mmCIF file of C-alpha atoms and ligand atoms in Angstrom:
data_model
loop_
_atom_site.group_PDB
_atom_site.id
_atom_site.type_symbol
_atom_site.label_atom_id
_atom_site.label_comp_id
_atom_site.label_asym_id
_atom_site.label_seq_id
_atom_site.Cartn_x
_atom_site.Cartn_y
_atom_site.Cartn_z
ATOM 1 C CA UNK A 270 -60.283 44.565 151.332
ATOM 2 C CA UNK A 271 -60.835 40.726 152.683
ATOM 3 C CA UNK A 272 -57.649 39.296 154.667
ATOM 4 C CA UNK A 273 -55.069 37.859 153.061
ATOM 5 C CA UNK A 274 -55.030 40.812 150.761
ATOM 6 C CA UNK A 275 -52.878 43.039 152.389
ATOM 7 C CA UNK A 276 -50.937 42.726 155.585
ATOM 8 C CA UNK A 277 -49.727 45.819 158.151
ATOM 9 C CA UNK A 278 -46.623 45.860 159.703
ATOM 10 C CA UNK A 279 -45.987 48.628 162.490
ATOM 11 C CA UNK A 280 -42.492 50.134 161.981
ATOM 12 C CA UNK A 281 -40.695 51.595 165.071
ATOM 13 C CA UNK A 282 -37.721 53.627 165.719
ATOM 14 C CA UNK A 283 -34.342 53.117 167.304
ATOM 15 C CA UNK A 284 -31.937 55.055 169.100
ATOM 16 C CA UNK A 285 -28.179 54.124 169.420
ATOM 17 C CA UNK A 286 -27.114 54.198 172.805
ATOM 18 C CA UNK A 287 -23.566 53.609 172.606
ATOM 19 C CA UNK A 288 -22.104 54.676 168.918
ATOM 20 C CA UNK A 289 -18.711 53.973 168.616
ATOM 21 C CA UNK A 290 -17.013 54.764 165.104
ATOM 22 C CA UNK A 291 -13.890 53.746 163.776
ATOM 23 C CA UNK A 292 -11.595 55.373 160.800
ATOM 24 C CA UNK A 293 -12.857 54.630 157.422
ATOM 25 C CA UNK A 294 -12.760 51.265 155.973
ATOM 26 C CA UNK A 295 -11.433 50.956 152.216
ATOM 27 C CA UNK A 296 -14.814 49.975 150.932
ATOM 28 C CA UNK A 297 -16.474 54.052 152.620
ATOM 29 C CA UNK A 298 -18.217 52.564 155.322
ATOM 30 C CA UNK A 299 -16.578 52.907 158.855
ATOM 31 C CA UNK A 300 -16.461 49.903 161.588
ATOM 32 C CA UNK A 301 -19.034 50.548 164.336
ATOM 33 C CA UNK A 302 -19.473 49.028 168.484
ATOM 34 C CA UNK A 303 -23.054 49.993 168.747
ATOM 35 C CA UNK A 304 -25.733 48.909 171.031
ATOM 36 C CA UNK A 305 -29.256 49.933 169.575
ATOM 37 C CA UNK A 306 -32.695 49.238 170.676
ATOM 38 C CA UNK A 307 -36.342 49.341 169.064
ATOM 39 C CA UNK A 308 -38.583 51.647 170.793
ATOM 40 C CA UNK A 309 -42.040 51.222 171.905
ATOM 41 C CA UNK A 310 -44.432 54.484 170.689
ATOM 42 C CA UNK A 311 -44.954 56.040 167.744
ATOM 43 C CA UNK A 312 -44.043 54.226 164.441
ATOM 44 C CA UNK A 313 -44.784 54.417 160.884
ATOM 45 C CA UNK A 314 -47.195 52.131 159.326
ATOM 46 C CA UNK A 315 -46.550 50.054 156.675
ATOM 47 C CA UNK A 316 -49.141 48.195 154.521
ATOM 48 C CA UNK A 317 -48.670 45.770 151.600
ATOM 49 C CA UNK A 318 -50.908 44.708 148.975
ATOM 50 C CA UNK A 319 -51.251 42.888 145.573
ATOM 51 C CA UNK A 320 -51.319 45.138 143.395
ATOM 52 C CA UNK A 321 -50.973 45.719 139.011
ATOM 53 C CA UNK A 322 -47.970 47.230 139.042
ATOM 54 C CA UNK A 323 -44.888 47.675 141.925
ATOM 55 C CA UNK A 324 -46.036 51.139 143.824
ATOM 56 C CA UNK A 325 -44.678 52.526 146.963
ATOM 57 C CA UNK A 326 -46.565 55.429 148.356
ATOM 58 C CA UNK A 327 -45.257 57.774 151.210
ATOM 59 C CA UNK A 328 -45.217 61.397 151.962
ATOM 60 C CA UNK A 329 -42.409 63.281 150.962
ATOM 61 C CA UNK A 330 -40.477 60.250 149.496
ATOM 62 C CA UNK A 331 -42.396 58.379 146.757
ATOM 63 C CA UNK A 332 -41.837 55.303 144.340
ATOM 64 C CA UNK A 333 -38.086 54.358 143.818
ATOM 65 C CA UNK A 334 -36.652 56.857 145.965
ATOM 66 C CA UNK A 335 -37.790 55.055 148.891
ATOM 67 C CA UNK A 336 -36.225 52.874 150.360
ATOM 68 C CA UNK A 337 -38.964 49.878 150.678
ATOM 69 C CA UNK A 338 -38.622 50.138 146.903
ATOM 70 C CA UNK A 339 -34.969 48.419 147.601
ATOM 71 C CA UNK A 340 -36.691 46.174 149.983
ATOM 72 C CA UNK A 341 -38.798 44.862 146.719
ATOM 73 C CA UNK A 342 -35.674 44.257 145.216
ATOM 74 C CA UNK A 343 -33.558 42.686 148.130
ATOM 75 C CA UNK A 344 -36.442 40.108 148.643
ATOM 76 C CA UNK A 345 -36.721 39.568 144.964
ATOM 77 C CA UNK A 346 -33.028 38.490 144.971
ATOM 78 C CA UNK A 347 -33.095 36.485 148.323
ATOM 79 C CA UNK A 348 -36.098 34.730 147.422
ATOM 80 C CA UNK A 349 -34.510 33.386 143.749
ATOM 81 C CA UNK A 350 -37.761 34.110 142.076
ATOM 82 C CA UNK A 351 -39.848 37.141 140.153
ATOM 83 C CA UNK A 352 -42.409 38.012 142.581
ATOM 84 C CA UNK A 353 -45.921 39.395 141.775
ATOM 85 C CA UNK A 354 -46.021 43.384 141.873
ATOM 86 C CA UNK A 355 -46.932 44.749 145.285
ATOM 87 C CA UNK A 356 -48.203 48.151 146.519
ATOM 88 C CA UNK A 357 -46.559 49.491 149.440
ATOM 89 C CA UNK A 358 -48.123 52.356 151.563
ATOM 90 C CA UNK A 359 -46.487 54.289 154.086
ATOM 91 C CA UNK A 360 -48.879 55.462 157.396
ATOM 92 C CA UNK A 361 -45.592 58.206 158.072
ATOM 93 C CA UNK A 362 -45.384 59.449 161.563
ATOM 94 C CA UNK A 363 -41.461 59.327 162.387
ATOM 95 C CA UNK A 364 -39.251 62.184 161.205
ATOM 96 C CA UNK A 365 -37.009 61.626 157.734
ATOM 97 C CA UNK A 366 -32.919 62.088 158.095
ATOM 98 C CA UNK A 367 -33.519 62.291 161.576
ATOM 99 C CA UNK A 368 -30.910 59.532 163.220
ATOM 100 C CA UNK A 369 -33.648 57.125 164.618
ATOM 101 C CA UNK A 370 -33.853 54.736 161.301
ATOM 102 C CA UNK A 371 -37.053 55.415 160.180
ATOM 103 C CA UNK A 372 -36.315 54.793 156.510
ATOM 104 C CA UNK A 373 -34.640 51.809 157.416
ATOM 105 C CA UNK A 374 -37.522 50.850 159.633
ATOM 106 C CA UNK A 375 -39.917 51.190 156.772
ATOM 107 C CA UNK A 376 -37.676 48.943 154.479
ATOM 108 C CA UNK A 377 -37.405 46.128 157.288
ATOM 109 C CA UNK A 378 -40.935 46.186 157.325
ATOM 110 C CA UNK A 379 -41.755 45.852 154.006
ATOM 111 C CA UNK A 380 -39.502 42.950 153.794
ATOM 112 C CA UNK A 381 -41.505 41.480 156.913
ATOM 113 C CA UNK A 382 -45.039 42.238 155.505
ATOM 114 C CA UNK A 383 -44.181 41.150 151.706
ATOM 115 C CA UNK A 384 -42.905 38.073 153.062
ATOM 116 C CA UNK A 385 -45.952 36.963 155.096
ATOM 117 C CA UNK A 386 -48.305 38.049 152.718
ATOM 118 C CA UNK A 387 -46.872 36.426 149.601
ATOM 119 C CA UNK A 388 -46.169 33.272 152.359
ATOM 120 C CA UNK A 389 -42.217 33.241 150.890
ATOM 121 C CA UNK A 390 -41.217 31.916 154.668
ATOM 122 C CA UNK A 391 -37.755 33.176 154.441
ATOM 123 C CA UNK A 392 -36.586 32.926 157.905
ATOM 124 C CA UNK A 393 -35.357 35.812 159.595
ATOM 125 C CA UNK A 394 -31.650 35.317 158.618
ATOM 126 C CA UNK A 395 -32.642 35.114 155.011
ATOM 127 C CA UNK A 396 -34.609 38.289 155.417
ATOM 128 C CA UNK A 397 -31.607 39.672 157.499
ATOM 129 C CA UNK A 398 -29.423 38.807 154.393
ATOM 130 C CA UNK A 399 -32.312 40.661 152.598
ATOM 131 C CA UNK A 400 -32.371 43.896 154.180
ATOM 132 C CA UNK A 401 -28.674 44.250 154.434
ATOM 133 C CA UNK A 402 -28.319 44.942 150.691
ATOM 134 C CA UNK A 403 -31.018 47.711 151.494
ATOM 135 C CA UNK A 404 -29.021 49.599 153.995
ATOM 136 C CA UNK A 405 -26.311 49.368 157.243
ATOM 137 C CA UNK A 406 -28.974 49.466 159.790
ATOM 138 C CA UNK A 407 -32.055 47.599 158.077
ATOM 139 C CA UNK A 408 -30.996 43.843 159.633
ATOM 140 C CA UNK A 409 -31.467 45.704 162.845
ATOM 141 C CA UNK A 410 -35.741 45.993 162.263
ATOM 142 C CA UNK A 411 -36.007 42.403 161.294
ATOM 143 C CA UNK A 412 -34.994 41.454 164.399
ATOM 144 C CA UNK A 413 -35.671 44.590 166.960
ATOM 145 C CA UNK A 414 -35.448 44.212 170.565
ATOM 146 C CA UNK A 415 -31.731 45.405 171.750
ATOM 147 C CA UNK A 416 -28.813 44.182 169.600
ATOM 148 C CA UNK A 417 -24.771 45.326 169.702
ATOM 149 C CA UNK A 418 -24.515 46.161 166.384
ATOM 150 C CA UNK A 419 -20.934 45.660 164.763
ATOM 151 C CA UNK A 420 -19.279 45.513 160.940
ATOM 152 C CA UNK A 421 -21.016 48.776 159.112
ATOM 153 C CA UNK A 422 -23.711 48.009 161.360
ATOM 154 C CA UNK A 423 -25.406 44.962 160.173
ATOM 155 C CA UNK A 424 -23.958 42.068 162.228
ATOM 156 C CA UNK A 425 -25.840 41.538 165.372
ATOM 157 C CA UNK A 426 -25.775 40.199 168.352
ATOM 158 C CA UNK A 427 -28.527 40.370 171.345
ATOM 159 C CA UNK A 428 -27.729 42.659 174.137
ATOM 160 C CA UNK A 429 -28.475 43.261 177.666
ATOM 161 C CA UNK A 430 -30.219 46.562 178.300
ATOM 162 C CA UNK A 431 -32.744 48.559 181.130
ATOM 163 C CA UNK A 432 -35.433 49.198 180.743
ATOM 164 C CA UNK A 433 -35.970 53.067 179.821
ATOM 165 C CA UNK A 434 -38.175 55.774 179.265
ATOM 166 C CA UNK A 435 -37.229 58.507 176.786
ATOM 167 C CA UNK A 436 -38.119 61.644 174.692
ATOM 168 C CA UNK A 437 -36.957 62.067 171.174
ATOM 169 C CA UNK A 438 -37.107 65.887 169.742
ATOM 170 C CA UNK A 439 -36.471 66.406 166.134
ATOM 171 C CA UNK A 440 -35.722 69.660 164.895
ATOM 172 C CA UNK A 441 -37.329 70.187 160.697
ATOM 173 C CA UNK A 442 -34.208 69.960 159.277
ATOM 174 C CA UNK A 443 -32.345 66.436 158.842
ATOM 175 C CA UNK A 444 -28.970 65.117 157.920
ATOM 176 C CA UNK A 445 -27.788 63.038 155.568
ATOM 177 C CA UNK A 446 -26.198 60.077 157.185
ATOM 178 C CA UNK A 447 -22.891 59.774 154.122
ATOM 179 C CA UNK A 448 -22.819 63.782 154.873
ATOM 180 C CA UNK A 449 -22.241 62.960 159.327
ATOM 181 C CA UNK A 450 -19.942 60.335 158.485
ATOM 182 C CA UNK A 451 -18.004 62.376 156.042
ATOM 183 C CA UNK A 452 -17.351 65.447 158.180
ATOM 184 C CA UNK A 453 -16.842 62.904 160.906
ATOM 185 C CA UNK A 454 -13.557 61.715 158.515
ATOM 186 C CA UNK A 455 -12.109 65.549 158.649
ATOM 187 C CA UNK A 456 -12.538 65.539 162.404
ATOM 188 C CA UNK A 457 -10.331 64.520 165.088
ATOM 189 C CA UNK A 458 -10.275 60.724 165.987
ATOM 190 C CA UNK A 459 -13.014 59.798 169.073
ATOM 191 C CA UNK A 460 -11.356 58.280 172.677
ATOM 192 C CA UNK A 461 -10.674 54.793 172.529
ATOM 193 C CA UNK A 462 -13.791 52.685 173.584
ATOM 194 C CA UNK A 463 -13.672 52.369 177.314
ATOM 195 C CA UNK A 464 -15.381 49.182 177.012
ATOM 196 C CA UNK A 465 -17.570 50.221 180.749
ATOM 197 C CA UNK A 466 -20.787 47.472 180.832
ATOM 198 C CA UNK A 467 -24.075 48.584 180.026
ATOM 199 C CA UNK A 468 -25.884 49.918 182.987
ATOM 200 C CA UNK A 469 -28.333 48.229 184.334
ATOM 201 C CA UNK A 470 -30.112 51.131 185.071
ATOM 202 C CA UNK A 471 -32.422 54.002 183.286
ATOM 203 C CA UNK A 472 -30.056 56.643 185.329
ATOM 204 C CA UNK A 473 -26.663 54.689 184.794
ATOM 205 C CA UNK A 474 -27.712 54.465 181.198
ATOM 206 C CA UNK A 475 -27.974 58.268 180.345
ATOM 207 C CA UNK A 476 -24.360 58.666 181.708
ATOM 208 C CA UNK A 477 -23.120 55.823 179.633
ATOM 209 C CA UNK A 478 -24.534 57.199 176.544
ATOM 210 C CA UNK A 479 -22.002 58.098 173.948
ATOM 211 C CA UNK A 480 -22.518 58.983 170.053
ATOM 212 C CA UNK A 481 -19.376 59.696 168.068
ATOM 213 C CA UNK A 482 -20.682 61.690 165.319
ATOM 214 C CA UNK A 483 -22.046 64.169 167.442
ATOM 215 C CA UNK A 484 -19.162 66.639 166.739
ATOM 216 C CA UNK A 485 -19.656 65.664 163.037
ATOM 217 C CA UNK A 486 -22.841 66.671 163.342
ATOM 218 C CA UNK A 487 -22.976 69.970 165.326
ATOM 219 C CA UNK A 488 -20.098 70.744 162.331
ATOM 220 C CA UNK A 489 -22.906 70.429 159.799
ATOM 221 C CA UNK A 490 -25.579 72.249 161.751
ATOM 222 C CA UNK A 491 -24.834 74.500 164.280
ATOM 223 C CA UNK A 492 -28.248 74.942 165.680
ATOM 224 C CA UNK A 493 -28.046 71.417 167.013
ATOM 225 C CA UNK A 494 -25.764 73.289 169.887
ATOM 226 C CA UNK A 495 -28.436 75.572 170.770
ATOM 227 C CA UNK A 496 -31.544 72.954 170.584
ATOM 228 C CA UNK A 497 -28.827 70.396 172.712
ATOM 229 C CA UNK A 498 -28.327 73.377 175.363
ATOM 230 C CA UNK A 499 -32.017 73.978 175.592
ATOM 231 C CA UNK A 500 -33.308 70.183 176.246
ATOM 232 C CA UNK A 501 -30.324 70.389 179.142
ATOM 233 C CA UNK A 502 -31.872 73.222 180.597
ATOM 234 C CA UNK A 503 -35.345 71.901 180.592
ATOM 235 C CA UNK A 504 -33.504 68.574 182.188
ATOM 236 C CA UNK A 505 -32.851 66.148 180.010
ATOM 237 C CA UNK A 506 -29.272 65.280 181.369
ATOM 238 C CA UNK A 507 -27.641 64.861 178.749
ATOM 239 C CA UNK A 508 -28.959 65.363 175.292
ATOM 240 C CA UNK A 509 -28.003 62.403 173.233
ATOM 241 C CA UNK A 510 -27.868 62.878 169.423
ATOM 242 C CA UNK A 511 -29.621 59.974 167.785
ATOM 243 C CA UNK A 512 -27.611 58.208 165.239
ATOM 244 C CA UNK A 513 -25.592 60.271 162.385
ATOM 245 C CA UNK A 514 -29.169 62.842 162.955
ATOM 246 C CA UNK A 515 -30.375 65.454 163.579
ATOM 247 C CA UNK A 516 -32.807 63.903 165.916
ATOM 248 C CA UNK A 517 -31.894 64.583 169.875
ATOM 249 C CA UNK A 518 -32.939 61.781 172.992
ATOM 250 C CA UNK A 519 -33.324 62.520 176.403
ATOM 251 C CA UNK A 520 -33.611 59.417 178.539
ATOM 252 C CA UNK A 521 -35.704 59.760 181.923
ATOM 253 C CA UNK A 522 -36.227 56.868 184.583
ATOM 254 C CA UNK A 523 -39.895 57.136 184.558
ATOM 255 C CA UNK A 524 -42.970 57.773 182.513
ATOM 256 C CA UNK A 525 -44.182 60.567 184.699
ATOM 257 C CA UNK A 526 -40.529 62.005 184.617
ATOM 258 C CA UNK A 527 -40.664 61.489 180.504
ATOM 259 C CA UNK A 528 -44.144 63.436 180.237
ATOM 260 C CA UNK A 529 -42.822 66.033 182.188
ATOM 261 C CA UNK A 530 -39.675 66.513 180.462
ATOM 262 C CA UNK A 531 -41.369 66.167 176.637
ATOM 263 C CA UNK A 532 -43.834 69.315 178.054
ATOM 264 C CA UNK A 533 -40.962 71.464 178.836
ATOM 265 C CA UNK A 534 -39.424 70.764 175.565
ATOM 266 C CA UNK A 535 -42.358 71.690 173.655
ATOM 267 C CA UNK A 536 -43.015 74.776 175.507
ATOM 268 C CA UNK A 537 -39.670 76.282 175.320
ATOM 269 C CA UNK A 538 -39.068 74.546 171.603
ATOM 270 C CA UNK A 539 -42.743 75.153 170.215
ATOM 271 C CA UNK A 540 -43.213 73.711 166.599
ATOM 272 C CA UNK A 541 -40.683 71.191 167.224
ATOM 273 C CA UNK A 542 -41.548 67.483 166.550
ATOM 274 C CA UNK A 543 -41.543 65.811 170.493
ATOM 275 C CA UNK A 544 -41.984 61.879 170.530
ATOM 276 C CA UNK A 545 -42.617 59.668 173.937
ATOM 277 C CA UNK A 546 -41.389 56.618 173.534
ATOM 278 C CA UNK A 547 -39.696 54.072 175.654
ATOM 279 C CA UNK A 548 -38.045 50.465 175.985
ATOM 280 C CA UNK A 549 -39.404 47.788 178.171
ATOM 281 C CA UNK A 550 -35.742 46.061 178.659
ATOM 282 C CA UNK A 551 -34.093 43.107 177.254
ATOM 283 C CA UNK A 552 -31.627 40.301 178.425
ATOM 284 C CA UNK A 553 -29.343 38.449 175.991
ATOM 285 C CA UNK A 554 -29.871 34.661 175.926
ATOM 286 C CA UNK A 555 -26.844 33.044 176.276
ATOM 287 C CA UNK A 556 -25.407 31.440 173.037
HETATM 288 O O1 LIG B 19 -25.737 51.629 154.670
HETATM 289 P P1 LIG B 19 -26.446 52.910 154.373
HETATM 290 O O2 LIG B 19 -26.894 52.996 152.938
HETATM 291 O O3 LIG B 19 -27.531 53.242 155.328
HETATM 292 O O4 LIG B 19 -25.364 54.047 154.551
HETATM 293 C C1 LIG B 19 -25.543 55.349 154.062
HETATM 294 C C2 LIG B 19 -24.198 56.047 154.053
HETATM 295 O O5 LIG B 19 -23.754 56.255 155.387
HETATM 296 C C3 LIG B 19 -23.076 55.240 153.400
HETATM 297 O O6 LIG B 19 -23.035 55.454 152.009
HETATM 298 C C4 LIG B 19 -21.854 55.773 154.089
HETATM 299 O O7 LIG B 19 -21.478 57.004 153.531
HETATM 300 C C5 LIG B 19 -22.353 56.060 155.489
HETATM 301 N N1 LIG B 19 -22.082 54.954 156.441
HETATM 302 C C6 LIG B 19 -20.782 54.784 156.884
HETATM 303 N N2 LIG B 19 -20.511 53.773 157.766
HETATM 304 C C7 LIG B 19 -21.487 52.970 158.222
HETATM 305 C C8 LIG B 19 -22.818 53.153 157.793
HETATM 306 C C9 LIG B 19 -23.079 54.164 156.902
HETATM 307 O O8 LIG B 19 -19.872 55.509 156.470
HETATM 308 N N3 LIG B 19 -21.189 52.002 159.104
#
C-alpha cells in the first residue's frame, strides 16, 4: 500500500492511580477525582485505510460492536460533513473489560489516525469533543501523558506525576465497567478524599494509590481476592485494581525490580496475561 493510504496509530493503556467515585449523578454516570496516565509498552495497533465500505476489524469484537465504529461516527458529527468509508484494523494485544481502557484506547486512536489521514485537522479539543460522545474515558487517549480526570471522566486537566515502573496482570475473565459501577451503588459510600499530593516518588506513589470500585469489584468476582493476595505475596505491595477491571497493577521503582516481580507473577499465576509497562513522568505546565 503507498503512503498516504493508510496511517497507524499505536494505542496504549492507562491505569488510574487515584480513583475517587462519588454517589450517582441523575443522568447514571457518577462524578470522579482521578489522576490517570498513558503507559509506555505494549499497545494495540490501530490502522486506517480508504476503503469501499465502513469496516472495523478486531479479534473478538468486530464491526459495530466496537467501539472505533462510534469513533466513525463521533468524527462524522464533529467534522459537519459525510466522510468517505474507512477500514479500521485492530493489531489487539491489550486485554478486553480489563480496567486499563483499551477499548477506549482503540477509539481515541481511530479518531487520531482517521483524522490525519483524511487531513480533517480538527484540533485536539475538537477531537476531544469527538471522542467524548464515544465513551467517559476516550478524551483521555487524545491527549495521553498524565491528566486529573474529573466530570464522568472526560474533563481534563494535566497532572504532575513520577516517573514509574509497573506490571499489569489480567486474569481471562473481564468486567463490565456499568456492572463495577452498579454494584459499587449497593455498596457502602468510600472515605472522603483525603486530598494528600501526588508523590513524587515511584515508592510514595504505590502507597498513595487508591481505586474505589475495588470492593465493587471483588463483589462481582471473588477470585480477584485470591489473584490480589497472590501478586502481594510475590511483592507487589499493594495490588492496585485497574479501573472498574478486572485487570490488577503492581507498581515497582525500577525496571530490574518490575522484571523481577512480572516473573514471579507468571510463575506462581501461569497462563495469566503479565504486561511490563511503565511511565516516564510528567509535570503540569502551569496555566
Ligand atoms: O462512558 P462509558 O460508555 O465508558 O461508560 C460505560 C458505563 O460505565 C456507563 O454506562 C455507566 O454505567 C458507567 N460509568 C459511570 N460513571 C462514570 C463512567 C462510567 O457510572 N463516570
Amino acid at each position: 500500500m503507498s503512503a498516504g493510504e493508510s496511517v497507524t496509530v499505536d494505542a496504549p493503556p492507562k491505569v488510574n492511580l487515584r480513583l475517587l467515585v462519588g454517589p450517582v449523578r441523575p443522568d447514571g454516570y457518577h462524578p470522579l477525582t482521578t489522576l490517570m496516565v498513558a503507559l509506555h509498552g505494549p499497545a494495540d495497533r490501530v490502522t486506517v485505510a480508504r476503503a469501499d465500505e465502513r469496516r472495523v476489524t478486531c479479534p473478538g469484537i468486530e464491526g459495530p460492536a466496537n467501539l472505533a465504529w462510534a469513533a466513525l461516527d463521533a468524527l462524522e458529527a464533529e467534522a459537519g460533513e459525510s466522510l468517505p468509508p474507512l477500514a479500521v484494523d485492530i493489531g489487539k494485544v491489550l486485554p478486553a473489560q480489563a480496567g486499563i481502557g483499551g477499548g477506549s484506547s482503540d477509539a481515541a486512536a481511530t479518531l487520531m489516525a482517521a483524522d490525519r489521514l483524511l487531513g480533517l485537522h480538527l484540533g485536539a479539543e475538537r477531537l476531544e469533543r469527538a471522542a467524548a460522545a464515544v465513551g467517559s474515558d476516550v478524551p483521555f487517549f487524545i491527549r495521553g501523558g498524565a491528566q486529573w480526570a474529573t466530570g464522568r471522566g472526560e474533563v481534563l486537566r494535566p497532572a504532575d506525576a513520577p516517573p514509574f515502573e509497573c506490571v499489569i496482570v489480567a486474569p481471562g475473565s473481564g468486567l463490565s465497567t456499568a456492572a463495577v459501577y452498579a454494584a459499587f451503588d449497593a455498596l457502602p459510600a468510600p472515605p472522603p478524599d483525603d486530598a494528600v499530593p501526588v508523590p513524587q516518588s515511584a515508592a510514595g506513589l504505590a502507597n498513595w494509590c487508591r481505586n474505589d470500585l475495588w470492593p465493587a469489584a471483588r463483589s462481582l468476582d471473588d477470585s480477584l481476592e485470591a489473584l490480589h493476595a497472590d501478586l502481594e505475596a510475590v511483592g507487589a505491595a499493594p495490588a492496585l485494581l485497574c479501573g472498574s477491571g478486572s485487570a490488577m497493577c503492581a507498581i515497582a521503582p525500577d525496571a530490574d525490580a518490575a522484571d523481577g516481580l512480572a516473573d514471579r507473577i507468571t510463575r506462581a499465576r501461569p497462563g495469566m496475561q503479565v504486561l511490563r509497562a511503565g511511565f516516564p513522568g510528567a509535570t503540569a505546565q502551569p496555566a
